[in-house]
Tab-separated table of C-alpha atoms in Angstrom:
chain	number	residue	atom	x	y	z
A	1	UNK	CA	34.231	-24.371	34.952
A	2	UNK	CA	33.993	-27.025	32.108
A	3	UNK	CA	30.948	-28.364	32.851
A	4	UNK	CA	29.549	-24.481	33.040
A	5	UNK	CA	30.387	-24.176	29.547
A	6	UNK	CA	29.594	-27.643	28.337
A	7	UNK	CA	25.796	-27.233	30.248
A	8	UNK	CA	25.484	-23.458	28.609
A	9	UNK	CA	25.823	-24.624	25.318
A	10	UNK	CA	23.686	-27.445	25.256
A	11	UNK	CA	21.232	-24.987	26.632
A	12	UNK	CA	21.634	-22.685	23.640
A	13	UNK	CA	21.349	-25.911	21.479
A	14	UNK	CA	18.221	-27.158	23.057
A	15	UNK	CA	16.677	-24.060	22.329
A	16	UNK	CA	17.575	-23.226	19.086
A	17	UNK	CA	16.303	-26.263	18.616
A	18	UNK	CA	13.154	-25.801	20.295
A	19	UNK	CA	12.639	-22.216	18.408
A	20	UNK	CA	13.554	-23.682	14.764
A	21	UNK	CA	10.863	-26.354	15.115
A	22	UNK	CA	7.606	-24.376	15.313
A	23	UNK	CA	9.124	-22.310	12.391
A	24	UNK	CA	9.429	-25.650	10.062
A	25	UNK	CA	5.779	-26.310	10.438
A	26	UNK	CA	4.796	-22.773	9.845
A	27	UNK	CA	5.848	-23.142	5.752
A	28	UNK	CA	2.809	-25.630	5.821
A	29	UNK	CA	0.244	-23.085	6.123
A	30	UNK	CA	-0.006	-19.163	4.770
A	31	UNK	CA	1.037	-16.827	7.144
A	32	UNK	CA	2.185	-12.947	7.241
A	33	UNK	CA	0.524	-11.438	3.974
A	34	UNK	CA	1.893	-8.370	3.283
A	35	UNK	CA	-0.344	-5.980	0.650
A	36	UNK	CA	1.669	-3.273	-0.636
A	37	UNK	CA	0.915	-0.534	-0.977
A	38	UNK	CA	-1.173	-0.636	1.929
A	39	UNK	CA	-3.820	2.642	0.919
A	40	UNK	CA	-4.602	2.487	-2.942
A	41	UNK	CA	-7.143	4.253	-5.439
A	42	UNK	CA	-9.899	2.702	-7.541
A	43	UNK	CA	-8.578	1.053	-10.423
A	44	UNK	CA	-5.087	0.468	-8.832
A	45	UNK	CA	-2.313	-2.350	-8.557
A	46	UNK	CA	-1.865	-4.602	-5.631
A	47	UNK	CA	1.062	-6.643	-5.138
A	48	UNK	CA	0.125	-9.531	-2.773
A	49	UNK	CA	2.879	-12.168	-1.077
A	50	UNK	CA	2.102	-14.636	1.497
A	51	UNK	CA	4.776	-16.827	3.349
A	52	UNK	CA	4.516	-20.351	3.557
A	53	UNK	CA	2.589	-20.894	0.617
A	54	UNK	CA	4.517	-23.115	-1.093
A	55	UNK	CA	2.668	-24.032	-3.913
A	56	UNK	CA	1.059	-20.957	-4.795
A	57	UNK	CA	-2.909	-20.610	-4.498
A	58	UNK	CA	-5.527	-17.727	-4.544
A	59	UNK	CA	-6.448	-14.149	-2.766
A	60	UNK	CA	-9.636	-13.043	-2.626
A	61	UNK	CA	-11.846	-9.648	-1.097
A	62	UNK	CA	-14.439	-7.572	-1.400
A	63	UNK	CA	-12.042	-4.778	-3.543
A	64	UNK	CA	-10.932	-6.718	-6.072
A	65	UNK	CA	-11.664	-10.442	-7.759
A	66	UNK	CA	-10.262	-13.780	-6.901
A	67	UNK	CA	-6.517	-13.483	-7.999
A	68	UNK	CA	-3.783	-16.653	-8.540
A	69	UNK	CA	-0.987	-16.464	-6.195
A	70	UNK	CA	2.283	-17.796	-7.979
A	71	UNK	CA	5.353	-19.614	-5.865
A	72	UNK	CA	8.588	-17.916	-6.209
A	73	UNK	CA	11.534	-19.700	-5.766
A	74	UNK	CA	13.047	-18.413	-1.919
A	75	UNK	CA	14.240	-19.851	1.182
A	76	UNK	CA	10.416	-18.666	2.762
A	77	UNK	CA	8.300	-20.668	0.224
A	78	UNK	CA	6.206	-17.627	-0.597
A	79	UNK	CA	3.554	-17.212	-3.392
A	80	UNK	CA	2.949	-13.636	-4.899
A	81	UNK	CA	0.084	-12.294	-7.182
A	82	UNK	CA	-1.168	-9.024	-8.564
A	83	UNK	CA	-4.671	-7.611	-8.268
A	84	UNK	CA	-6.610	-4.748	-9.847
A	85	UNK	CA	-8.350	-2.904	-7.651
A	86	UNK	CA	-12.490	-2.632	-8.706
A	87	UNK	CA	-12.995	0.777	-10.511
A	88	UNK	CA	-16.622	0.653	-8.133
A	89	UNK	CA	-14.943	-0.537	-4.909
A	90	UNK	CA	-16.241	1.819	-2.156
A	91	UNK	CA	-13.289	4.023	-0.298
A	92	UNK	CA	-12.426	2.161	3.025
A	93	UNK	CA	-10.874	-0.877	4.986
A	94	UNK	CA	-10.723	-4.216	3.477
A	95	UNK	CA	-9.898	-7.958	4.211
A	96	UNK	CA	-7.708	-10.317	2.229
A	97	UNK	CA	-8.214	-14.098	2.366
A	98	UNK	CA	-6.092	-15.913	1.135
A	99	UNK	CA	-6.388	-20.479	0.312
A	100	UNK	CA	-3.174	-22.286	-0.298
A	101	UNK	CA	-2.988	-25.587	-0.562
A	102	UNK	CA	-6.501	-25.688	1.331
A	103	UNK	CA	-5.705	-23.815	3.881
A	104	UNK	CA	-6.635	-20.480	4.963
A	105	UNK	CA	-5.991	-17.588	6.311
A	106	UNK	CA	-7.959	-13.601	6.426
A	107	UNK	CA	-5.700	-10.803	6.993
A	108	UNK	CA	-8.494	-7.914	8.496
A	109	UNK	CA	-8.177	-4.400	7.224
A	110	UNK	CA	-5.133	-5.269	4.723
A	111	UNK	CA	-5.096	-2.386	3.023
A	112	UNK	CA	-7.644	0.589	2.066
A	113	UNK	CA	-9.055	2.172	-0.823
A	114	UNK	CA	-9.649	5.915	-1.372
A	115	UNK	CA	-11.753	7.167	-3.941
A	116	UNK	CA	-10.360	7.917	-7.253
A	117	UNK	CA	-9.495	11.269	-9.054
A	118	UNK	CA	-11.508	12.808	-11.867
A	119	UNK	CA	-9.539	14.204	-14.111
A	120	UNK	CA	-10.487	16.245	-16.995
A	121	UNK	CA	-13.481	17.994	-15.518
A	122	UNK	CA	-12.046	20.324	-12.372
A	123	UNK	CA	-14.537	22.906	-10.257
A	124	UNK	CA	-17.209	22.334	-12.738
A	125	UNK	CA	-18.266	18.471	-11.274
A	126	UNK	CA	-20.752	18.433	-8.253
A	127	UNK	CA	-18.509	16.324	-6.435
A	128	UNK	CA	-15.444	18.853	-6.856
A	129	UNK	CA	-15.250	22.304	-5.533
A	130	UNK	CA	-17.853	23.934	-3.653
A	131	UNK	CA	-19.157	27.542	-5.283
A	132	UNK	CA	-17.025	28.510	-1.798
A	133	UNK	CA	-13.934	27.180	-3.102
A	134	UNK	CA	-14.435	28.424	-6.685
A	135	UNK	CA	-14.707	32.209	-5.215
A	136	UNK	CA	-11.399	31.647	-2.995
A	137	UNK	CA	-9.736	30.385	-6.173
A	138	UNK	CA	-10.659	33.023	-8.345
A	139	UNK	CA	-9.748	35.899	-5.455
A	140	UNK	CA	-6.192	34.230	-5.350
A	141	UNK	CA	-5.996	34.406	-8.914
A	142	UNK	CA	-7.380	37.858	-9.267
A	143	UNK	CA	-4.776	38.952	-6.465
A	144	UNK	CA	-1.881	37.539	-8.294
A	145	UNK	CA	-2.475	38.905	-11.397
A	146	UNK	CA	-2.863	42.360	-9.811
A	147	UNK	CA	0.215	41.661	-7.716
A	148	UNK	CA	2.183	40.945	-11.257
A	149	UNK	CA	1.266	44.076	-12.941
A	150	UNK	CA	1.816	46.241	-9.892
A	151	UNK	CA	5.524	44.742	-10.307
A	152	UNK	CA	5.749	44.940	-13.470
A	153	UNK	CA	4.589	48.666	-14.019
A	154	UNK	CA	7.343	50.016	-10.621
A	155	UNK	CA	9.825	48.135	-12.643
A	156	UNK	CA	9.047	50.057	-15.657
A	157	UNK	CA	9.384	53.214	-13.705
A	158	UNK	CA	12.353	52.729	-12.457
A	159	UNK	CA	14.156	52.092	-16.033
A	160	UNK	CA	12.933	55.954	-16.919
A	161	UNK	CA	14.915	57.218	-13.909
C-alpha cells in the first residue's frame, strides 16, 4: 500500500513538473492579448495587455497608430498600453499585432469599431433619420401632447363636481 502512495505522488510530481515547464518558456514570447473593451467607437480608448512581454514593446493595426506597450511589475511579466482609436477608422473587425522583444504575435479580429455618434445635429443630417422616421416621431409627439391635454382638461372637470 506504501509503494501505491509513494508511486502516485511521484506521478503527480512528474507532471506538475512536466505542465510548469512549457509555461516557463511561454513568458519569453507575447501571448494572450486581451483588448478591452472589445467593440469601441471612433475616437475611443483602448486598453491593450499582453502576457509574457516582459520588457514592454509595441501594438500596432489598421484602427489606430503604433502604440508603446509598458511592463508592469506582476508575477505574468505583462506589458500594457493605451491607444486612440482613428476618428476615420472604418466600422468593423480588426487585428492587433503586437512585437516584444522581437517577437511577434497578431491577435485576428481583436476588437471592432462602430461608427461614431453625431451629436448636435439630430433628424436634420442625411445620415440620421429617414423623412419615414421624422413623420413617426412627430405622430408620437403629436399623440402625446393630445393625450396630456385630454388628461388634463377630465381632471379639470372633475374639480367642478
Amino acid at each position: 500500500m506504501r509503494n501505491t502512495r509513494a508511486l502516485a505522488v511521484a506521478g503527480a510530481a512528474v507532471a506538475a513538473l512536466g505542465l510548469s515547464a512549457p509555461a516557463a518558456v511561454a513568458w519569453d514570447t507575447p501571448s494572450n492579448i486581451v483588448v478591452l473593451p472589445s467593440v469601441i467607437a471612433r475616437g475611443g480608448q483602448l486598453t491593450i495587455t499582453v502576457d509574457g512581454c516582459r520588457h514592454g514593446g509595441t501594438a500596432s493595426s489598421r484602427a489606430f497608430p503604433t502604440t508603446t506597450l509598458s511592463p508592469v511589475s506582476g508575477p505574468n511579466e505583462r506589458a500594457r498600453g493605451t491607444a486612440i482609436i482613428n476618428s476615420n477608422a472604418r466600422p468593423g473587425s480588426y487585428d492587433i499585432t503586437v512585437n516584444c522583444s522581437g517577437k511577434r504575435m497578431t491577435k485576428p479580429q481583436a476588437f471592432t469599431v462602430i461608427g461614431g455618434v453625431r451629436g448636435g445635429i439630430g433628424g436634420s443630417s442625411t445620415t440620421g433619420a429617414t423623412p419615414t422616421d421624422m413623420a413617426i416621431g412627430g405622430g408620437l409627439v403629436a399623440a402625446a401632447v393630445v393625450g396630456g391635454g385630454v388628461f388634463w382638461m377630465r381632471r379639470r372637470a372633475e374639480r367642478r363636481i
